[in-house]
XYZ file of C-alpha atoms in Angstrom:
564
model
C 0.000 0.000 0.000
C 1.316 3.438 -0.929
C 2.410 5.566 2.027
C -0.076 8.480 2.106
C 2.533 11.071 3.008
C 4.363 10.431 -0.260
C 1.519 12.066 -2.169
C 3.083 15.501 -2.057
C 6.187 14.634 -4.064
C 4.013 13.465 -6.974
C 2.938 17.070 -7.596
C 5.600 18.641 -9.784
C 4.660 22.185 -8.760
C 5.974 21.513 -5.265
C 9.494 20.639 -6.373
C 10.184 24.332 -6.879
C 10.091 24.911 -3.127
C 13.457 23.222 -2.777
C 15.266 25.522 -5.173
C 14.111 28.981 -4.108
C 16.218 29.594 -1.035
C 19.929 30.096 -0.610
C 19.707 30.784 3.114
C 18.681 28.202 5.696
C 16.550 29.098 8.683
C 16.332 27.749 12.225
C 13.210 27.753 14.398
C 13.391 30.045 17.422
C 11.181 32.193 19.630
C 10.039 34.079 16.524
C 9.555 30.891 14.507
C 11.288 31.082 11.123
C 12.011 34.667 10.138
C 14.032 36.404 7.423
C 13.900 38.071 4.034
C 10.460 37.359 2.588
C 11.709 36.482 -0.911
C 13.706 33.555 0.525
C 11.005 32.005 2.711
C 8.601 30.061 0.475
C 10.272 26.686 0.909
C 10.548 27.117 4.662
C 6.914 28.204 4.988
C 5.829 25.220 2.882
C 7.670 22.922 5.290
C 6.168 24.744 8.259
C 2.757 23.918 6.811
C 3.710 20.236 6.815
C 4.892 20.521 10.400
C 1.681 22.242 11.524
C -0.365 19.439 9.987
C 1.778 16.819 11.726
C 1.386 18.650 15.036
C -2.388 18.667 14.658
C -2.419 14.968 13.765
C -0.236 14.174 16.751
C -2.397 16.058 19.254
C -5.786 15.524 17.649
C -6.428 19.245 18.222
C -6.514 22.510 16.292
C -3.131 24.137 15.589
C -2.376 27.622 14.268
C 0.076 28.944 11.674
C 0.812 32.678 11.504
C 2.633 34.519 8.730
C 4.352 37.538 10.309
C 7.713 39.112 11.091
C 6.437 41.274 13.969
C 8.703 44.340 14.414
C 11.068 43.467 11.523
C 11.287 45.635 8.377
C 8.556 45.291 5.769
C 10.912 43.349 3.445
C 11.072 40.522 5.994
C 8.471 37.946 6.882
C 8.217 34.800 8.951
C 6.111 31.893 10.093
C 5.342 30.568 13.547
C 3.175 27.725 14.801
C 0.684 28.021 17.658
C 0.275 24.876 19.758
C -3.203 23.632 20.786
C -2.881 25.594 24.056
C -2.634 28.763 21.980
C 0.945 29.214 23.141
C 4.167 28.734 21.237
C 4.986 25.418 19.625
C 6.445 22.949 22.104
C 10.224 23.192 22.375
C 10.469 19.404 21.873
C 9.525 19.855 18.216
C 11.992 22.640 17.435
C 14.846 20.260 16.389
C 12.442 18.574 13.969
C 11.431 21.970 12.611
C 15.094 22.748 11.966
C 15.589 19.389 10.226
C 12.657 20.024 7.911
C 13.874 23.520 7.072
C 17.334 22.165 6.220
C 16.047 19.294 4.047
C 17.763 19.791 0.640
C 15.307 17.882 -1.568
C 11.890 16.124 -1.497
C 13.395 12.681 -0.876
C 15.210 13.818 2.267
C 12.088 15.631 3.425
C 9.940 12.507 3.065
C 12.530 10.420 4.887
C 12.577 12.888 7.792
C 8.779 12.888 8.020
C 8.552 9.091 7.944
C 11.156 8.726 10.677
C 9.612 11.409 12.859
C 6.065 10.106 12.380
C 7.190 6.669 13.466
C 9.027 8.064 16.497
C 6.058 10.224 17.553
C 3.426 7.632 16.602
C 1.621 10.107 14.352
C -1.380 8.529 12.576
C -1.570 8.766 8.778
C -3.995 7.598 6.138
C -7.018 9.740 6.882
C -8.101 7.917 10.059
C -7.582 11.180 11.977
C -8.067 14.675 10.648
C -5.898 17.725 11.192
C -7.200 21.290 11.376
C -4.907 24.288 11.017
C -6.029 27.897 11.393
C -4.062 30.287 9.162
C -3.491 33.991 9.641
C -1.243 36.692 8.258
C -0.416 40.318 8.916
C -0.527 43.122 6.337
C 2.894 42.591 4.739
C 2.784 42.497 0.914
C 4.541 39.106 0.906
C 1.959 37.549 3.220
C -0.450 36.314 0.578
C 2.177 34.355 -1.372
C 3.602 32.811 1.777
C 0.151 31.874 3.028
C -0.371 29.925 -0.202
C 2.937 28.122 0.383
C 1.758 27.175 3.873
C -1.534 25.856 2.467
C 0.316 23.639 0.018
C 2.409 22.217 2.828
C -0.719 21.470 4.851
C -2.476 19.952 1.834
C 0.509 17.632 1.359
C -0.565 15.651 4.417
C -3.697 13.575 3.851
C -6.544 14.421 6.215
C -5.335 17.973 6.844
C -7.573 21.004 6.427
C -6.328 24.593 6.288
C -8.798 27.289 7.364
C -7.828 30.821 6.342
C -8.872 33.203 9.129
C -7.731 36.229 7.122
C -5.613 39.206 8.160
C -5.117 39.078 11.933
C -2.841 40.217 14.689
C -0.618 37.401 15.931
C -2.370 37.335 19.337
C -5.768 37.015 17.662
C -4.702 33.810 15.911
C -3.251 32.353 19.126
C -6.459 33.301 20.967
C -8.578 31.591 18.303
C -6.588 28.358 18.524
C -6.911 28.262 22.311
C -10.635 28.975 22.222
C -11.353 26.431 19.476
C -9.671 23.722 21.530
C -11.734 24.791 24.556
C -14.814 24.323 22.356
C -15.704 28.004 22.673
C -16.668 30.606 20.083
C -13.518 31.865 18.401
C -14.281 34.252 15.544
C -12.753 37.707 15.288
C -16.102 39.173 16.317
C -16.050 36.975 19.427
C -12.570 38.282 20.244
C -13.658 41.920 20.022
C -16.884 41.236 21.927
C -15.115 39.475 24.802
C -12.463 42.179 25.166
C -14.976 45.030 25.134
C -17.355 43.273 27.550
C -14.558 42.399 29.984
C -13.204 45.940 29.844
C -16.653 47.355 30.589
C -17.032 44.952 33.525
C -13.766 46.225 35.051
C -14.694 49.871 34.540
C -18.134 49.307 36.071
C -16.433 47.906 39.183
C -14.352 51.044 39.799
C -15.102 52.430 43.290
C -17.242 55.570 43.190
C -14.671 57.516 45.217
C -12.133 57.110 42.383
C -14.500 58.666 39.868
C -14.912 61.994 41.671
C -12.455 63.704 39.322
C -12.601 64.012 35.537
C -10.914 60.939 34.037
C -8.427 61.391 31.222
C -10.191 59.338 28.575
C -8.029 60.280 25.576
C -5.445 57.777 24.368
C -3.302 58.216 21.247
C -2.123 54.983 19.617
C 0.878 54.501 17.334
C 0.001 51.334 15.392
C 3.428 51.009 13.680
C 1.723 51.031 10.245
C 0.904 47.412 10.963
C -2.070 45.121 11.351
C -3.037 46.533 14.748
C -4.188 49.878 13.310
C -7.412 48.730 11.690
C -8.030 46.161 14.446
C -8.004 48.712 17.243
C -10.319 50.931 15.216
C -12.783 48.030 15.018
C -12.407 47.317 18.733
C -12.897 50.969 19.691
C -16.361 50.947 18.096
C -17.467 48.633 20.916
C -15.925 50.714 23.702
C -17.456 53.533 25.716
C -15.667 55.993 27.950
C -12.343 55.709 26.136
C -11.445 58.052 23.282
C -8.841 56.412 21.009
C -7.001 58.220 18.232
C -5.021 55.924 15.929
C -1.979 57.155 14.016
C 0.365 55.196 11.754
C -2.566 52.888 11.063
C -1.081 51.337 7.946
C -3.167 53.133 5.360
C -1.559 53.400 1.918
C 0.710 56.417 1.790
C 0.656 56.991 5.551
C 4.024 55.410 6.294
C 6.138 52.251 6.196
C 5.663 49.296 8.514
C 7.986 49.524 11.561
C 10.040 52.375 10.068
C 10.728 54.841 12.910
C 7.419 53.829 14.447
C 6.202 51.113 16.794
C 6.968 49.710 20.222
C 10.429 48.409 19.322
C 11.542 51.818 18.020
C 10.166 53.786 20.967
C 11.540 51.359 23.546
C 15.044 51.240 22.088
C 15.476 54.820 20.858
C 13.470 56.654 23.572
C 12.102 58.938 20.849
C 8.535 59.614 19.780
C 7.471 57.736 16.635
C 6.828 59.527 13.364
C 3.594 61.458 13.487
C 4.063 62.427 17.140
C 5.584 65.652 18.415
C 5.096 68.840 20.455
C 1.300 68.780 20.035
C 1.240 65.527 22.031
C 2.931 66.884 25.148
C 0.728 65.952 28.096
C -1.136 63.206 26.184
C -1.095 59.543 27.172
C 0.367 57.619 24.207
C 0.970 53.957 23.451
C 2.941 52.210 20.698
C 2.124 48.760 19.344
C 4.520 46.688 17.278
C 3.896 45.475 13.733
C 1.809 42.411 14.621
C 0.337 43.903 17.839
C 1.773 41.486 20.380
C 3.816 44.154 22.206
C 3.002 47.557 23.665
C 4.830 50.326 25.479
C 3.351 53.556 26.816
C 5.048 56.944 26.619
C 4.509 60.656 26.982
C 6.226 63.229 24.803
C 8.461 65.524 26.861
C 8.188 69.313 26.502
C 11.979 69.747 26.374
C 12.238 69.124 22.633
C 8.894 67.609 21.641
C 10.715 64.482 20.468
C 12.174 62.735 23.533
C 9.822 60.575 25.571
C 9.288 59.394 29.105
C 9.040 55.652 28.424
C 6.713 53.382 30.392
C 7.979 49.980 29.274
C 7.053 46.354 29.851
C 8.619 46.347 33.323
C 6.234 49.087 34.463
C 3.275 47.436 32.734
C 4.103 44.297 34.713
C 4.399 46.341 37.916
C 0.995 47.965 37.323
C -0.651 44.587 36.714
C 1.063 43.031 39.750
C 0.009 45.925 42.002
C -3.618 45.600 40.883
C -3.812 41.806 41.179
C -2.175 41.887 44.610
C -4.661 44.514 45.802
C -7.633 42.394 44.694
C -6.242 39.344 46.498
C -5.675 41.432 49.617
C -9.291 42.693 49.524
C -10.528 39.162 48.971
C -8.696 37.911 52.040
C -9.866 40.669 54.357
C -12.413 39.634 56.962
C -13.923 42.315 59.191
C -11.077 44.603 58.193
C -8.374 42.100 59.137
C -5.988 40.100 56.937
C -6.705 36.370 56.676
C -5.576 33.432 54.547
C -9.045 32.115 53.870
C -8.437 32.051 50.114
C -4.737 31.344 49.545
C -3.458 32.148 46.054
C 0.009 31.463 44.675
C 0.899 34.651 42.776
C 4.185 34.693 40.876
C 6.075 37.367 38.911
C 8.406 36.137 36.167
C 11.178 38.268 34.644
C 14.412 37.831 32.709
C 17.787 39.279 33.686
C 17.120 42.162 31.257
C 14.387 43.499 33.548
C 15.569 46.733 35.111
C 16.842 46.134 38.623
C 14.635 48.930 39.976
C 11.517 47.085 38.795
C 12.600 43.880 40.502
C 13.295 45.743 43.733
C 9.883 47.448 43.567
C 8.077 44.131 43.072
C 9.956 42.519 45.941
C 9.072 45.458 48.191
C 5.419 44.677 47.459
C 6.084 41.270 48.993
C 5.743 39.424 45.682
C 7.502 36.238 44.631
C 9.833 37.241 41.755
C 11.657 34.559 39.761
C 13.900 34.691 36.695
C 14.136 32.615 33.541
C 16.471 32.641 30.535
C 15.634 35.237 27.866
C 12.721 34.249 25.674
C 8.924 34.264 25.936
C 8.759 30.462 25.876
C 10.714 30.297 29.142
C 8.704 33.064 30.798
C 5.374 31.530 29.798
C 6.345 28.058 30.960
C 7.411 29.359 34.390
C 4.291 31.504 34.818
C 2.161 28.381 34.365
C 3.481 27.070 37.699
C 1.420 29.631 39.663
C -2.285 30.093 40.349
C -1.773 33.513 38.793
C 1.492 34.086 36.923
C 2.446 37.455 35.458
C 5.323 37.875 33.031
C 6.581 40.713 30.883
C 9.736 41.615 29.046
C 10.930 45.224 28.967
C 10.094 45.296 25.241
C 6.399 45.141 26.112
C 5.601 41.490 25.459
C 3.851 39.679 28.272
C 0.563 38.555 29.813
C -1.177 37.163 32.893
C -1.923 33.443 33.220
C -4.686 31.995 35.414
C -4.124 28.270 35.962
C -6.769 25.726 34.986
C -6.870 24.495 38.593
C -7.364 27.995 39.997
C -10.249 29.178 37.791
C -12.879 26.779 39.263
C -11.841 27.932 42.750
C -12.271 31.567 41.747
C -15.660 30.939 40.142
C -16.817 28.961 43.186
C -15.719 31.798 45.478
C -17.614 34.267 43.330
C -20.804 32.205 43.595
C -20.363 31.882 47.359
C -19.878 35.620 47.923
C -22.747 36.441 45.573
C -25.140 34.486 47.781
C -23.657 35.351 51.189
C -22.368 38.934 50.857
C -23.626 40.368 47.558
C -22.187 43.774 46.761
C -19.341 43.383 49.261
C -15.815 44.539 48.478
C -14.727 40.890 48.547
C -17.260 39.981 45.885
C -16.205 42.928 43.718
C -12.551 41.874 44.024
C -13.436 38.390 42.756
C -15.459 39.872 39.890
C -12.481 42.049 38.941
C -10.180 39.030 38.854
C -12.674 37.124 36.702
C -12.903 40.089 34.320
C -9.105 40.245 34.065
C -8.999 36.520 33.227
C -11.256 37.074 30.198
C -9.828 40.440 29.144
C -6.159 39.433 29.115
C -5.022 37.081 26.343
C -3.822 33.991 28.199
C -2.375 32.410 25.072
C 0.283 35.022 24.328
C 1.193 38.670 24.795
C -1.477 40.851 23.186
C -1.152 44.616 22.742
C -4.910 45.180 22.365
C -6.017 43.258 25.451
C -3.029 44.570 27.415
C -3.895 48.145 26.434
C -7.463 47.787 27.707
C -6.291 46.277 30.988
C -3.838 49.140 31.510
C -6.583 51.683 30.812
C -9.022 50.005 33.214
C -6.427 49.829 36.011
C -5.361 53.460 35.571
C -9.003 54.475 35.898
C -9.422 52.190 38.946
C -6.407 53.779 40.649
C -7.191 57.287 39.438
C -3.670 57.591 38.045
C -2.248 59.662 35.226
C 0.591 58.321 33.111
C 2.933 60.602 35.078
C 1.865 58.978 38.361
C 2.328 55.529 36.839
C 5.783 56.418 35.519
C 6.821 57.492 39.026
C 6.281 54.021 40.530
C 10.069 53.747 40.564
C 12.998 55.261 38.702
C 14.840 52.959 36.317
C 18.493 52.359 37.002
C 20.687 53.615 34.130
C 21.750 50.741 31.889
C 23.879 50.007 28.853
C 23.884 47.126 26.383
C 26.870 46.250 24.178
C 27.751 43.328 21.995
C 31.145 41.764 21.338
C 31.844 39.917 18.083
C 33.367 36.491 18.712
C 34.488 33.506 16.683
C 32.228 31.099 18.585
C 29.382 32.341 20.772
C 28.891 28.815 22.139
C 32.143 29.192 24.059
C 30.081 31.088 26.650
C 28.066 28.799 28.946
C 25.787 30.390 31.541
C 23.584 29.322 34.448
C 21.163 30.937 36.945
C 18.847 32.258 34.203
C 21.852 33.446 32.174
C 23.200 35.667 34.976
C 26.315 33.638 35.829
C 29.108 32.474 33.501
C 30.237 28.873 33.917
C 32.644 28.821 30.978
C 35.232 30.023 30.210
C 36.596 29.642 33.690
C 37.619 32.864 35.424
C 35.431 35.229 33.390
C 32.653 35.470 35.976
C 35.161 36.417 38.666
C 36.315 39.333 36.511
C 32.696 40.431 35.933
C 32.135 40.335 39.707
C 35.296 42.383 40.246
C 34.181 45.094 37.806
C 30.610 45.131 39.122
C 31.742 45.704 42.708
C 33.272 49.063 41.718
C 29.880 50.694 41.061
C 26.982 51.516 43.409
C 23.987 49.360 42.469
C 26.187 47.713 39.855
C 24.889 44.652 38.014
C 26.213 43.029 34.864
C 25.794 39.779 32.975
C 26.650 38.396 29.559
C 24.905 35.887 27.309
C 25.491 34.496 23.823
C 23.192 35.763 21.090
C 20.713 33.241 19.764
C 21.163 34.301 16.143
C 24.657 35.709 15.542
C 28.235 35.217 16.729
C 28.200 37.954 19.331
C 28.147 38.030 23.112
C 25.613 40.456 24.560
C 26.720 42.527 27.551
C 24.268 44.161 29.944
C 25.208 46.537 32.769
C 23.396 48.685 35.322
C 24.635 51.212 37.873
C 23.404 54.181 39.879
C 24.565 56.613 37.156
C 24.651 56.440 33.369
C 28.390 57.050 33.427
C 28.820 54.109 35.765
C 26.638 51.831 33.618
C 28.599 52.820 30.491
C 31.972 52.216 32.181
C 30.892 48.890 33.640
C 29.589 47.658 30.285
C 32.816 48.671 28.544
C 34.976 46.970 31.189
C 33.016 43.719 30.989
C 33.034 43.853 27.175
C 36.825 44.197 27.212
C 37.157 41.109 29.387
C 34.902 39.160 27.026
C 36.990 40.360 24.102
C 40.205 39.282 25.818
C 38.826 35.804 26.432
C 37.325 35.083 23.011
C 36.675 38.258 21.017
C 37.576 39.250 17.474
C 36.444 42.859 17.045
C 36.016 45.798 19.488
C 32.570 45.969 21.125
C 29.810 47.687 19.192
C 27.195 49.875 20.868
C 23.740 48.340 20.520
C-alpha cells in the first residue's frame, strides 16, 4: 500500500520549493524569520509541520505569517500549539531538520522517521485542522499559499484561512477552538470590550470623583493593529482612542521609525508624534500587535519621551492583582488566609533592577528565567496567577486551569452570602481580568485595555504611573566572537560557567559601582556576546559595560565591542 505522506512529491509544482532559497533558517522564539523572498520553501515545510502537530495532538493548531517588528521586506512563520501558546520546544529540532532538508526525498525520509518516532497517525483515520493567519505585509499572501500547500501535502489535513489578523488574535482563536468556545474575530472583540466594561463598572465611586483622562493616542506602527483597534474601539465607551500610523496606503512604512520596538530602544517619539502631544497619554504597538509600550512626549524638545515599558506594565498589573487578592482575604477589616493564592512574577535578567526591587518590596515572589517568551510563559504556568513581561512590552497574565474553578466557586459563594461586598467585587475584577487578558500570548490590544481600566481604577495619570520607581541607568553592548557557544551560563543566564575565570572578573568590575549589576549571554542568532550593565549613574553603567566587554573580548573576542 502506498504511504499516504508520499503524495506531495508526486505534484511537480511543489518541487520548486526546494530551489528557491539560498539561506537556511532555524526555528526560534520568533519561529522562522528572514527576508520574505527567501522564505517560500521554509513556509511550505512549516505547513507540513503544523499538519503533523495537529495529527499528533488531535487538536486545532495555528500557523501565523508575520515578522512582527522586523522591516517590511522581511516575513516569517510561527506555529501556535493547541494551548494557543508557542509550539512545544520538543519539536523545534524537527522543525530545523525540515527547514534544512535539501530535496523532497530527504524531506519525506525525515517525516517518515519522525512520524514513526512520535506515533503520528496517517492515512485519513484522523483529521488535522490548522487555522491560518497573516499580517498586512505584501509578501503575506504568497507565503500563506505556500503554507496551504504544505498542509495539503498531508492527507486528512484542512487549512482554514482566518484572514488578516494580529498574531495574538490567531493564538487566541486556537486556544478557544480547543476549549470548544466561540472563536471568531467578532467573538474576540466582543469578549475584550465586555470584559473591559465589567472592570470599569467595578471602579469604586470615590475614584470617579475627578474628571478621568479618557483620551489615548495609539501609534500602530503602520501594521495590522491599526485597523483592528479601530474596530475594537467601536465597541468601547468611555475611552477616546485616536489611531496614528494605522497602515493606510501612503501613511508610512511598517515599523520604520514607528512602533513599540523603536520607541523602547530609541526613547524617541514615533513619526507622526511631536510637540502637540505633550501631556497626552500615548501607546505604541509593534507590527503584529503582540507588544506595547506607553510613553509621553516631553516638553523639552517635543521628540524625547518618558518611556513606560514592559517592566512598568508588569508592575501595574502586579500591584492591581495583589490589591484584589488582599481585599478578597480581608475579613472584618483584618488580613486572613481564607483564600490562599500562589501569585508569581516572572522576569528575565534584562528586567531593570529597579523594577525587581519594587516588586519585591510589594512582597511578591519574583523569579527569573532565561531570555525568551517560551521560558517566561512556561514558568508563569506554575502559579495560580502568573504574570510575566519583558521590557520590550511582550507579556501577559496566566490563570491556571486548577485555579479558575476555585475563583468561580468563590464568586458564587460571595454572591449568595455577601452580595455587593468589596470581597465579591474583588473576585469579579479578577474574573474580568482573566477574560480580558489574552492567556495564550502577549497581546497589545487586550493589554492596552487592561492598563486603561487599572489606571481608571487607581485614578492615576501616566505621570503617576511612571513614578512608581525610577529605572536604574543601563547600557547594552555586543562583542563579536568567533564562537558564541564558548560562553556557557547558568542561573537564568546571569552567571558564567565557561570560560573559567570570566565570571570572577565580571564580579570584580561590578563591585566598583553603586547598584552595579552586569551579565553576559550568547546571542541566539549571531556570533556575538551580549553585555548588559546597570549602575546608579549612566556614566557608571557605560563604564561597567565597557569593562566587561573588554574582558569578554580578551577571552574570546575578534572585534572591538559595538554599541547596541
